[in-house]
Amino acid sequence: RWVKLDVVRRATPVRLRGLKSGLALAAGLKGLAFDRQSGIALEPGLLLGRGIVSAKGRLDAGKLRAHFAERPDESRELLRVGQAKAATAFVLDIHSFFLDGTEATELFRGHRVTASLEPGALLEAARLAGGSLARIVGPDGSFVYSHDPSTGRTSPSYNILRHGGTVYAMIELFEATREKALLDAAERAIRYLVAQAVTVRVGQREFSCIAEGGYVKLGGNALAIVALARHAAVTGDRRHLPLMQRLAGWMLATQKADGRFGVHKLRVSDGKAMDVRSDYYPGESLLALVRLHALDGDARWLDAAEKGAGYLINVRDRGLALGQLNHDHWLLYALNELYRVRRKALYVRHAFRIVDAILLKQNRNPGIPDWHGSYYRPPRSTPTATRSEGLAAAYQLARDFDTPDRAACILEGIRLGVAFQLRTQFRPESVLYFDDPQQWLGAFRESLTGCETRIDFTQHNLSALLGLRRILLAKAKRPD
């Protein structure tokens, strides 16, 4: 049984002239009450969880009235307050605790002040995340792509690249848990993914591409391979290997002599290459090629990955200062794995430059306690998660081929990042006010104050949790 206790420490009076008077509240930190006669007091989690206060702290009078629509006494009092020429409201400072039946936990902004980073706790958080993804895979294998449980709004848009990445994270989790329900959901999503494959010609040759809305994207092919390759490696089911090879064949057919991937987006109807470039597609592609080589042993994939890595390091990123480098987690994944089969020192050097660029931007002294370990101001969950993923890959390079000091520095960055990420996971204490709390339990939201959840938010956070868990389990087996 869940119990949340909110203790009012201070009530600061403010004068109101109607409910639309522009009252602003620190989202997730401040509660709101009206006069004693009204009997109305709302704590910060309810204000945020019901969409009454926005992520930017704006009070939505319509949402406030809607919250009391089926409670006539409070509705009348709210109407009285709203119609008064002048009324007094109280901004509440609240100290919160959550009891889950076994222990009491202190909360800040609705999340736990401290969270365990032990392997068992990380796996439990990952299980919750995976469960939230499995619940939103439909019968056709598509996901509920984006939903805001504070408003009830579901996005009609979709993104097949993020679909592929999410399948990958689910298979990663299945590798750790062997839960059949998770695999069943992931395999439904795989069937949806492979159904999006179309035939594309390059000259006289035919290849496969993952299409969406009449277009194919380099990253769509790459992340499909990453997902399918992980599924094959974990389950032993290689039925999709021919499709992976056709997807990779198109990537090689459109790769330039200097290693650059020449087509990032293509219109299916006429084969026209669009003037679109993504910073992340090349890194995704390198990882896909390395992972495919691990399955079928075809040296063509490694040769192409080497050419692509050489272009990114020696041409695209040449001469860039740390502050200009892209924090490319996919490239860090790829460089870690490419170096293990093609030992070129520039792969390690460039990986550590990206690491330095990432750690340079981490919020170590943000001034706001729950921002610690994040990136950007205000921070969001997914940019932190992707950097934690990349750092986890780079940690393996440092551990196996560099100094203990560098490995320790990277691990500290991962720990801080994951600690922040866990503050953005929907746990029992943060889903209490949703219409369907169990549905979104375990998902990761946009930020500390934004309640939207999207498949890639949970995907990247899940992969980061598993990355740190693998590091800690390996350290336990071979301590420094």
Tab-separated table of C-alpha atoms in Angstrom:
chain	number	residue	atom	x	y	z
A	1	ARG	CA	0.000	0.000	0.000
A	2	TRP	CA	1.287	3.430	-0.913
A	3	VAL	CA	1.070	6.369	1.496
A	4	LYS	CA	2.365	9.872	0.793
A	5	LEU	CA	2.762	12.349	3.632
A	6	ASP	CA	3.032	16.087	2.929
A	7	VAL	CA	4.017	18.375	5.811
A	8	VAL	CA	3.472	22.109	5.298
A	9	ARG	CA	6.515	23.963	6.580
A	10	ARG	CA	5.552	27.452	5.465
A	11	ALA	CA	2.506	29.148	3.949
A	12	THR	CA	3.278	32.448	2.239
A	13	PRO	CA	0.220	34.627	1.562
A	14	VAL	CA	-0.186	36.229	-1.861
A	15	ARG	CA	-2.956	38.523	-3.085
A	16	LEU	CA	-5.056	37.322	-6.002
A	17	ARG	CA	-7.392	39.111	-8.338
A	18	GLY	CA	-9.054	36.140	-9.933
A	19	LEU	CA	-7.592	32.770	-10.815
A	20	LYS	CA	-6.062	34.144	-14.011
A	21	SER	CA	-3.952	36.697	-12.196
A	22	GLY	CA	-0.663	35.270	-13.432
A	23	LEU	CA	0.272	33.374	-10.291
A	24	ALA	CA	3.477	31.414	-10.871
A	25	LEU	CA	4.645	28.473	-8.789
A	26	ALA	CA	7.946	26.594	-8.875
A	27	ALA	CA	6.798	23.419	-10.636
A	28	GLY	CA	6.929	20.401	-8.374
A	29	LEU	CA	8.235	22.414	-5.433
A	30	LYS	CA	5.389	24.675	-4.297
A	31	GLY	CA	1.849	23.837	-3.278
A	32	LEU	CA	-1.189	26.097	-3.319
A	33	ALA	CA	-4.004	26.770	-0.850
A	34	PHE	CA	-6.830	29.258	-0.566
A	35	ASP	CA	-8.518	30.669	2.535
A	36	ARG	CA	-9.738	28.550	5.434
A	37	GLN	CA	-13.348	28.743	4.275
A	38	SER	CA	-12.496	27.132	0.935
A	39	GLY	CA	-10.948	24.030	2.467
A	40	ILE	CA	-8.749	23.790	-0.644
A	41	ALA	CA	-5.073	22.869	-0.398
A	42	LEU	CA	-3.134	21.291	-3.257
A	43	GLU	CA	0.329	19.818	-2.894
A	44	PRO	CA	3.039	20.191	-5.572
A	45	GLY	CA	2.790	16.663	-6.985
A	46	LEU	CA	-0.944	16.967	-7.532
A	47	LEU	CA	-0.569	20.358	-9.229
A	48	LEU	CA	2.000	18.905	-11.620
A	49	GLY	CA	0.428	15.470	-12.037
A	50	ARG	CA	-2.969	16.886	-12.994
A	51	GLY	CA	-1.511	19.522	-15.302
A	52	ILE	CA	-2.781	22.368	-13.082
A	53	VAL	CA	0.712	23.846	-13.033
A	54	SER	CA	2.816	23.613	-16.183
A	55	ALA	CA	6.465	22.619	-16.357
A	56	LYS	CA	7.240	26.348	-16.419
A	57	GLY	CA	5.181	26.975	-13.290
A	58	ARG	CA	2.130	28.602	-14.867
A	59	LEU	CA	-1.215	28.033	-13.146
A	60	ASP	CA	-3.933	26.780	-15.511
A	61	ALA	CA	-7.245	28.029	-14.102
A	62	GLY	CA	-9.233	25.758	-16.413
A	63	LYS	CA	-7.401	22.648	-15.208
A	64	LEU	CA	-7.882	23.788	-11.616
A	65	ARG	CA	-11.640	24.099	-12.108
A	66	ALA	CA	-11.761	20.761	-13.948
A	67	HIS	CA	-10.033	19.053	-11.026
A	68	PHE	CA	-12.952	19.983	-8.755
A	69	ALA	CA	-15.690	19.503	-11.366
A	70	GLU	CA	-17.217	16.515	-9.567
A	71	ARG	CA	-16.816	17.990	-6.085
A	72	PRO	CA	-19.566	20.613	-5.755
A	73	ASP	CA	-18.510	22.092	-2.414
A	74	GLU	CA	-14.958	22.821	-3.554
A	75	SER	CA	-16.218	23.974	-6.951
A	76	ARG	CA	-18.426	26.592	-5.293
A	77	GLU	CA	-15.579	27.779	-3.118
A	78	LEU	CA	-13.254	27.977	-6.094
A	79	LEU	CA	-15.867	30.021	-7.942
A	80	ARG	CA	-16.121	32.360	-4.949
A	81	VAL	CA	-12.357	32.834	-4.837
A	82	GLY	CA	-12.184	33.357	-8.582
A	83	GLN	CA	-14.920	35.998	-8.600
A	84	ALA	CA	-13.615	37.945	-5.633
A	85	LYS	CA	-12.114	41.342	-6.418
A	86	ALA	CA	-9.292	40.448	-4.074
A	87	ALA	CA	-8.558	37.137	-2.410
A	88	THR	CA	-5.712	35.564	-0.520
A	89	ALA	CA	-3.926	32.446	-1.658
A	90	PHE	CA	-1.055	30.701	0.060
A	91	VAL	CA	2.063	29.342	-1.587
A	92	LEU	CA	3.051	26.246	0.347
A	93	ASP	CA	6.538	24.983	1.135
A	94	ILE	CA	6.089	21.273	1.723
A	95	HIS	CA	8.311	18.508	3.088
A	96	SER	CA	7.171	15.178	1.640
A	97	PHE	CA	7.681	11.522	2.482
A	98	PHE	CA	6.565	8.312	0.806
A	99	LEU	CA	5.827	4.989	2.489
A	100	ASP	CA	5.730	1.913	0.272
A	101	GLY	CA	4.858	-0.603	2.976
A	102	THR	CA	8.457	-1.348	3.907
A	103	GLU	CA	10.200	1.990	4.444
A	104	ALA	CA	9.689	5.747	4.520
A	105	THR	CA	11.563	7.756	1.895
A	106	GLU	CA	12.159	11.504	1.845
A	107	LEU	CA	11.037	13.237	-1.347
A	108	PHE	CA	12.149	16.391	-3.130
A	109	ARG	CA	10.060	17.691	-6.017
A	110	GLY	CA	8.112	14.442	-5.798
A	111	HIS	CA	11.083	12.129	-6.376
A	112	ARG	CA	13.283	10.287	-3.919
A	113	VAL	CA	16.117	12.352	-2.484
A	114	THR	CA	18.495	9.411	-2.743
A	115	ALA	CA	18.353	6.329	-4.929
A	116	SER	CA	20.467	3.206	-4.735
A	117	LEU	CA	22.910	2.611	-7.567
A	118	GLU	CA	23.608	-0.973	-6.559
A	119	PRO	CA	23.207	-3.550	-9.363
A	120	GLY	CA	20.046	-5.012	-7.851
A	121	ALA	CA	18.363	-1.616	-7.568
A	122	LEU	CA	19.394	-0.715	-11.114
A	123	LEU	CA	17.901	-3.948	-12.416
A	124	GLU	CA	14.653	-3.293	-10.553
A	125	ALA	CA	14.428	0.196	-12.080
A	126	ALA	CA	15.205	-1.324	-15.477
A	127	ARG	CA	12.480	-3.960	-15.022
A	128	LEU	CA	9.961	-1.226	-14.269
A	129	ALA	CA	11.075	0.661	-17.375
A	130	GLY	CA	10.858	-2.440	-19.534
A	131	GLY	CA	7.428	-3.233	-18.181
A	132	SER	CA	6.219	0.235	-19.101
A	133	LEU	CA	7.397	-0.331	-22.682
A	134	ALA	CA	5.897	-3.812	-22.936
A	135	ARG	CA	2.505	-2.460	-21.836
A	136	ILE	CA	2.375	0.045	-24.703
A	137	VAL	CA	3.160	-2.369	-27.551
A	138	GLY	CA	-0.081	-2.814	-29.466
A	139	PRO	CA	-1.333	-5.973	-31.179
A	140	ASP	CA	0.214	-4.785	-34.468
A	141	GLY	CA	3.598	-4.232	-32.797
A	142	SER	CA	3.580	-0.445	-32.813
A	143	PHE	CA	4.126	1.511	-29.603
A	144	VAL	CA	2.094	4.250	-27.997
A	145	TYR	CA	4.773	6.660	-29.137
A	146	SER	CA	4.212	9.597	-26.809
A	147	HIS	CA	1.772	10.305	-23.987
A	148	ASP	CA	1.445	12.924	-21.263
A	149	PRO	CA	-0.382	11.348	-18.302
A	150	SER	CA	-0.848	14.750	-16.647
A	151	THR	CA	-3.030	15.926	-19.535
A	152	GLY	CA	-4.144	12.631	-21.092
A	153	ARG	CA	-2.804	13.705	-24.489
A	154	THR	CA	-1.342	11.050	-26.799
A	155	SER	CA	0.701	12.151	-29.796
A	156	PRO	CA	-0.474	10.934	-33.216
A	157	SER	CA	3.082	11.111	-34.590
A	158	TYR	CA	5.521	8.216	-34.888
A	159	ASN	CA	9.225	7.655	-35.436
A	160	ILE	CA	10.444	4.330	-36.777
A	161	LEU	CA	14.062	5.077	-35.795
A	162	ARG	CA	13.030	5.401	-32.162
A	163	HIS	CA	10.933	2.270	-32.572
A	164	GLY	CA	14.087	0.371	-33.552
A	165	GLY	CA	16.101	1.848	-30.704
A	166	THR	CA	13.392	0.945	-28.219
A	167	VAL	CA	13.296	-2.663	-29.408
A	168	TYR	CA	17.074	-2.776	-28.895
A	169	ALA	CA	16.739	-1.620	-25.277
A	170	MET	CA	13.998	-4.173	-24.598
A	171	ILE	CA	16.189	-6.990	-25.918
A	172	GLU	CA	19.066	-5.737	-23.754
A	173	LEU	CA	16.797	-6.028	-20.741
A	174	PHE	CA	15.563	-9.464	-21.790
A	175	GLU	CA	19.178	-10.606	-21.852
A	176	ALA	CA	19.379	-9.717	-18.152
A	177	THR	CA	15.957	-10.946	-17.000
A	178	ARG	CA	14.804	-13.648	-19.455
A	179	GLU	CA	11.199	-12.549	-18.892
A	180	LYS	CA	9.007	-14.096	-21.567
A	181	ALA	CA	6.368	-11.337	-21.529
A	182	LEU	CA	9.067	-8.782	-22.325
A	183	LEU	CA	10.412	-10.860	-25.217
A	184	ASP	CA	6.908	-11.429	-26.574
A	185	ALA	CA	6.270	-7.675	-26.641
A	186	ALA	CA	9.671	-6.974	-28.212
A	187	GLU	CA	9.086	-9.584	-30.913
A	188	ARG	CA	5.702	-8.052	-31.762
A	189	ALA	CA	7.546	-4.767	-32.172
A	190	ILE	CA	10.144	-6.516	-34.352
A	191	ARG	CA	7.414	-7.826	-36.646
A	192	TYR	CA	6.143	-4.273	-37.051
A	193	LEU	CA	9.679	-3.053	-37.752
A	194	VAL	CA	10.519	-5.583	-40.453
A	195	ALA	CA	7.123	-4.993	-42.085
A	196	GLN	CA	8.306	-1.456	-42.885
A	197	ALA	CA	11.097	-2.751	-45.152
A	198	VAL	CA	10.859	-1.742	-48.816
A	199	THR	CA	13.016	-2.463	-51.855
A	200	VAL	CA	15.267	0.378	-53.015
A	201	ARG	CA	17.483	0.369	-56.098
A	202	VAL	CA	20.978	1.820	-56.358
A	203	GLY	CA	21.902	1.595	-60.005
A	204	GLN	CA	20.975	-1.908	-61.089
A	205	ARG	CA	21.205	-3.390	-57.607
A	206	GLU	CA	18.343	-3.904	-55.177
A	207	PHE	CA	18.583	-3.443	-51.417
A	208	SER	CA	16.227	-3.057	-48.475
A	209	CYS	CA	15.448	0.046	-46.457
A	210	ILE	CA	13.166	0.798	-43.527
A	211	ALA	CA	10.554	3.266	-44.750
A	212	GLU	CA	8.239	5.645	-42.959
A	213	GLY	CA	5.892	8.140	-44.555
A	214	GLY	CA	7.335	7.506	-48.014
A	215	TYR	CA	10.945	8.154	-46.981
A	216	VAL	CA	13.879	6.085	-45.812
A	217	LYS	CA	16.605	7.302	-43.502
A	218	LEU	CA	20.141	6.088	-42.962
A	219	GLY	CA	19.488	5.951	-39.220
A	220	GLY	CA	16.382	3.844	-39.778
A	221	ASN	CA	18.416	1.123	-41.462
A	222	ALA	CA	21.142	1.397	-38.850
A	223	LEU	CA	18.937	1.127	-35.774
A	224	ALA	CA	16.929	-1.691	-37.343
A	225	ILE	CA	20.185	-3.633	-37.735
A	226	VAL	CA	21.239	-2.783	-34.168
A	227	ALA	CA	17.911	-4.078	-32.831
A	228	LEU	CA	17.758	-7.190	-35.009
A	229	ALA	CA	21.400	-8.055	-34.407
A	230	ARG	CA	20.909	-7.864	-30.645
A	231	HIS	CA	17.837	-10.065	-30.921
A	232	ALA	CA	19.789	-12.632	-32.941
A	233	ALA	CA	22.738	-12.577	-30.540
A	234	VAL	CA	20.581	-12.951	-27.423
A	235	THR	CA	18.006	-15.466	-28.685
A	236	GLY	CA	19.998	-17.338	-31.341
A	237	ASP	CA	17.199	-16.618	-33.841
A	238	ARG	CA	18.949	-15.542	-37.065
A	239	ARG	CA	15.903	-15.437	-39.332
A	240	HIS	CA	16.356	-11.700	-39.940
A	241	LEU	CA	20.017	-11.960	-40.973
A	242	PRO	CA	19.266	-11.699	-44.736
A	243	LEU	CA	17.241	-8.528	-44.108
A	244	MET	CA	20.055	-7.062	-42.015
A	245	GLN	CA	22.497	-7.777	-44.831
A	246	ARG	CA	20.251	-6.068	-47.398
A	247	LEU	CA	19.837	-3.045	-45.106
A	248	ALA	CA	23.603	-2.819	-44.644
A	249	GLY	CA	24.147	-3.334	-48.366
A	250	TRP	CA	22.252	-0.104	-49.081
A	251	MET	CA	24.409	1.729	-46.554
A	252	LEU	CA	27.563	0.532	-48.323
A	253	ALA	CA	26.137	1.280	-51.764
A	254	THR	CA	25.564	4.918	-50.774
A	255	GLN	CA	28.843	5.359	-48.889
A	256	LYS	CA	31.351	7.664	-50.596
A	257	ALA	CA	34.968	6.806	-51.305
A	258	ASP	CA	36.123	9.034	-48.433
A	259	GLY	CA	33.957	7.098	-45.963
A	260	ARG	CA	31.116	9.601	-45.755
A	261	PHE	CA	27.590	8.206	-45.858
A	262	GLY	CA	26.213	10.086	-48.824
A	263	VAL	CA	22.464	9.684	-48.362
A	264	HIS	CA	20.812	10.409	-45.032
A	265	LYS	CA	17.224	10.619	-46.323
A	266	LEU	CA	15.712	9.277	-49.535
A	267	ARG	CA	12.275	9.626	-51.100
A	268	VAL	CA	11.030	6.157	-51.990
A	269	SER	CA	8.763	7.138	-54.879
A	270	ASP	CA	11.518	8.455	-57.152
A	271	GLY	CA	14.758	7.595	-55.333
A	272	LYS	CA	15.625	11.266	-54.824
A	273	ALA	CA	18.158	11.968	-52.065
A	274	MET	CA	16.977	14.787	-49.806
A	275	ASP	CA	19.197	17.583	-48.547
A	276	VAL	CA	19.159	16.346	-44.951
A	277	ARG	CA	22.091	15.541	-42.675
A	278	SER	CA	22.012	14.067	-39.198
A	279	ASP	CA	24.864	14.245	-36.710
A	280	TYR	CA	23.854	10.876	-35.265
A	281	TYR	CA	23.153	8.675	-38.295
A	282	PRO	CA	26.854	8.041	-39.067
A	283	GLY	CA	27.603	6.798	-35.538
A	284	GLU	CA	24.493	4.631	-35.607
A	285	SER	CA	25.638	3.225	-38.941
A	286	LEU	CA	29.116	2.364	-37.696
A	287	LEU	CA	27.633	0.508	-34.744
A	288	ALA	CA	25.227	-1.371	-37.012
A	289	LEU	CA	28.042	-2.496	-39.288
A	290	VAL	CA	30.241	-3.662	-36.414
A	291	ARG	CA	27.343	-5.558	-34.840
A	292	LEU	CA	26.430	-7.191	-38.157
A	293	HIS	CA	30.032	-8.305	-38.637
A	294	ALA	CA	29.872	-9.947	-35.207
A	295	LEU	CA	26.983	-12.052	-36.522
A	296	ASP	CA	28.083	-13.071	-40.015
A	297	GLY	CA	31.851	-12.416	-40.033
A	298	ASP	CA	31.720	-10.538	-43.355
A	299	ALA	CA	34.764	-8.243	-43.468
A	300	ARG	CA	32.977	-5.819	-45.819
A	301	TRP	CA	31.032	-4.432	-42.893
A	302	LEU	CA	34.162	-3.770	-40.843
A	303	ASP	CA	35.953	-2.228	-43.811
A	304	ALA	CA	33.038	0.163	-44.316
A	305	ALA	CA	32.920	0.957	-40.605
A	306	GLU	CA	36.633	1.773	-40.662
A	307	LYS	CA	36.186	4.086	-43.639
A	308	GLY	CA	33.257	5.773	-41.916
A	309	ALA	CA	35.125	6.209	-38.647
A	310	GLY	CA	38.126	7.630	-40.471
A	311	TYR	CA	35.935	10.236	-42.155
A	312	LEU	CA	34.251	11.286	-38.919
A	313	ILE	CA	37.515	11.582	-37.003
A	314	ASN	CA	39.855	12.974	-39.661
A	315	VAL	CA	37.441	15.141	-41.640
A	316	ARG	CA	34.171	15.970	-39.886
A	317	ASP	CA	35.600	16.444	-36.390
A	318	ARG	CA	39.111	17.498	-37.373
A	319	GLY	CA	40.291	20.597	-35.510
A	320	LEU	CA	37.144	20.986	-33.422
A	321	ALA	CA	37.544	22.235	-29.868
A	322	LEU	CA	36.009	20.154	-27.082
A	323	GLY	CA	33.099	22.553	-26.845
A	324	GLN	CA	32.309	21.961	-30.521
A	325	LEU	CA	32.332	18.153	-30.483
A	326	ASN	CA	29.020	16.355	-30.748
A	327	HIS	CA	28.234	14.269	-27.650
A	328	ASP	CA	27.651	11.238	-29.854
A	329	HIS	CA	26.767	8.207	-27.753
A	330	TRP	CA	26.254	5.995	-30.820
A	331	LEU	CA	29.752	6.800	-32.030
A	332	LEU	CA	31.153	5.922	-28.591
A	333	TYR	CA	29.380	2.559	-28.731
A	334	ALA	CA	30.853	1.988	-32.190
A	335	LEU	CA	34.418	3.076	-31.399
A	336	ASN	CA	34.549	0.817	-28.345
A	337	GLU	CA	33.555	-2.204	-30.409
A	338	LEU	CA	35.477	-1.285	-33.562
A	339	TYR	CA	38.733	-0.864	-31.648
A	340	ARG	CA	38.468	-4.410	-30.332
A	341	VAL	CA	38.585	-5.866	-33.845
A	342	ARG	CA	40.596	-3.197	-35.703
A	343	ARG	CA	43.208	-1.748	-33.346
A	344	LYS	CA	43.743	1.835	-34.440
A	345	ALA	CA	44.826	4.249	-31.731
A	346	LEU	CA	42.858	7.141	-33.238
A	347	TYR	CA	39.606	5.384	-32.255
A	348	VAL	CA	40.557	5.459	-28.583
A	349	ARG	CA	41.915	9.007	-28.751
A	350	HIS	CA	38.757	10.309	-30.364
A	351	ALA	CA	36.518	8.430	-27.949
A	352	PHE	CA	38.286	10.037	-25.004
A	353	ARG	CA	38.003	13.481	-26.602
A	354	ILE	CA	34.240	12.970	-26.781
A	355	VAL	CA	34.295	11.829	-23.146
A	356	ASP	CA	36.135	14.998	-22.128
A	357	ALA	CA	33.616	17.084	-24.067
A	358	ILE	CA	30.729	15.371	-22.273
A	359	LEU	CA	32.145	15.599	-18.761
A	360	LEU	CA	33.034	19.248	-19.317
A	361	LYS	CA	29.325	20.016	-19.648
A	362	GLN	CA	27.987	17.900	-16.783
A	363	ASN	CA	26.194	19.847	-14.047
A	364	ARG	CA	28.444	19.242	-11.043
A	365	ASN	CA	27.518	22.425	-9.109
A	366	PRO	CA	24.161	23.490	-10.532
A	367	GLY	CA	22.837	25.340	-7.471
A	368	ILE	CA	19.559	23.392	-7.660
A	369	PRO	CA	20.047	20.094	-5.817
A	370	ASP	CA	18.128	17.739	-8.091
A	371	TRP	CA	19.908	19.026	-11.210
A	372	HIS	CA	23.192	17.503	-10.012
A	373	GLY	CA	24.692	15.074	-12.557
A	374	SER	CA	22.554	16.277	-15.466
A	375	TYR	CA	23.244	18.285	-18.623
A	376	TYR	CA	21.714	21.560	-19.832
A	377	ARG	CA	19.811	24.065	-17.716
A	378	PRO	CA	17.044	23.223	-17.129
A	379	PRO	CA	18.034	19.583	-17.577
A	380	ARG	CA	16.115	16.827	-19.338
A	381	SER	CA	16.215	13.097	-18.799
A	382	THR	CA	17.131	11.834	-22.270
A	383	PRO	CA	20.171	14.049	-22.991
A	384	THR	CA	21.566	12.829	-19.684
A	385	ALA	CA	20.737	9.212	-20.494
A	386	THR	CA	22.382	9.229	-23.918
A	387	ARG	CA	25.561	10.663	-22.437
A	388	SER	CA	25.522	8.025	-19.701
A	389	GLU	CA	25.201	5.373	-22.426
A	390	GLY	CA	28.149	6.776	-24.333
A	391	LEU	CA	30.252	7.081	-21.195
A	392	ALA	CA	29.475	3.455	-20.326
A	393	ALA	CA	30.891	2.362	-23.682
A	394	ALA	CA	33.947	4.594	-23.278
A	395	TYR	CA	34.483	3.274	-19.751
A	396	GLN	CA	35.108	-0.162	-21.230
A	397	LEU	CA	37.855	1.281	-23.434
A	398	ALA	CA	39.425	3.030	-20.450
A	399	ARG	CA	39.169	-0.048	-18.236
A	400	ASP	CA	40.658	-2.422	-20.797
A	401	PHE	CA	43.167	-0.225	-22.631
A	402	ASP	CA	43.909	2.931	-20.615
A	403	THR	CA	44.533	3.995	-17.030
A	404	PRO	CA	42.512	3.242	-13.889
A	405	ASP	CA	42.310	6.987	-13.224
A	406	ARG	CA	40.569	7.643	-16.520
A	407	ALA	CA	38.191	4.747	-15.952
A	408	ALA	CA	37.359	6.034	-12.464
A	409	CYS	CA	36.710	9.536	-13.787
A	410	ILE	CA	34.321	8.204	-16.426
A	411	LEU	CA	32.550	5.966	-13.927
A	412	GLU	CA	31.941	8.919	-11.627
A	413	GLY	CA	30.292	10.777	-14.503
A	414	ILE	CA	28.062	7.767	-15.215
A	415	ARG	CA	27.045	7.434	-11.573
A	416	LEU	CA	26.097	11.090	-11.327
A	417	GLY	CA	24.168	10.930	-14.579
A	418	VAL	CA	22.216	7.804	-13.663
A	419	ALA	CA	21.392	9.231	-10.219
A	420	PHE	CA	19.803	12.209	-11.982
A	421	GLN	CA	17.999	9.969	-14.459
A	422	LEU	CA	16.342	7.993	-11.678
A	423	ARG	CA	14.753	11.232	-10.451
A	424	THR	CA	12.842	11.354	-13.739
A	425	GLN	CA	11.456	7.820	-13.592
A	426	PHE	CA	7.784	7.423	-12.778
A	427	ARG	CA	7.778	5.528	-9.496
A	428	PRO	CA	4.820	4.895	-7.149
A	429	GLU	CA	5.323	8.258	-5.437
A	430	SER	CA	5.180	10.166	-8.735
A	431	VAL	CA	2.262	8.419	-10.480
A	432	LEU	CA	-0.241	8.796	-7.638
A	433	TYR	CA	-2.163	11.596	-9.300
A	434	PHE	CA	-2.535	10.147	-12.796
A	435	ASP	CA	-5.808	8.670	-14.016
A	436	ASP	CA	-4.083	5.337	-14.691
A	437	PRO	CA	-1.016	5.218	-12.444
A	438	GLN	CA	-0.102	1.581	-13.110
A	439	GLN	CA	0.022	2.120	-16.877
A	440	TRP	CA	2.900	4.595	-16.666
A	441	LEU	CA	4.751	3.159	-13.683
A	442	GLY	CA	8.424	2.760	-14.615
A	443	ALA	CA	8.427	5.017	-17.673
A	444	PHE	CA	10.850	7.919	-17.889
A	445	ARG	CA	9.473	11.394	-18.364
A	446	GLU	CA	10.823	14.360	-20.230
A	447	SER	CA	12.262	16.197	-17.240
A	448	LEU	CA	11.851	16.863	-13.543
A	449	THR	CA	8.830	19.035	-14.299
A	450	GLY	CA	7.583	17.746	-17.676
A	451	CYS	CA	5.332	14.683	-17.505
A	452	GLU	CA	5.404	13.664	-21.175
A	453	THR	CA	6.804	10.191	-21.693
A	454	ARG	CA	8.030	8.978	-25.085
A	455	ILE	CA	9.462	5.657	-26.125
A	456	ASP	CA	12.968	7.014	-26.679
A	457	PHE	CA	12.967	8.690	-23.250
A	458	THR	CA	12.514	5.281	-21.645
A	459	GLN	CA	14.721	3.510	-24.213
A	460	HIS	CA	17.836	5.570	-23.530
A	461	ASN	CA	17.352	5.650	-19.777
A	462	LEU	CA	16.869	1.875	-19.746
A	463	SER	CA	20.055	1.301	-21.752
A	464	ALA	CA	22.005	3.607	-19.439
A	465	LEU	CA	20.809	1.757	-16.325
A	466	LEU	CA	21.847	-1.558	-17.845
A	467	GLY	CA	25.194	-0.111	-18.918
A	468	LEU	CA	26.051	0.979	-15.377
A	469	ARG	CA	24.817	-2.328	-13.973
A	470	ARG	CA	27.112	-4.300	-16.303
A	471	ILE	CA	30.067	-2.153	-15.258
A	472	LEU	CA	29.390	-2.689	-11.555
A	473	LEU	CA	28.898	-6.437	-11.950
A	474	ALA	CA	32.182	-6.691	-13.867
A	475	LYS	CA	33.982	-4.652	-11.178
A	476	ALA	CA	32.669	-7.001	-8.512
A	477	LYS	CA	34.185	-9.946	-10.388
A	478	ARG	CA	37.564	-8.272	-10.904
A	479	PRO	CA	37.996	-5.471	-8.339
A	480	ASP	CA	40.564	-2.740	-9.012
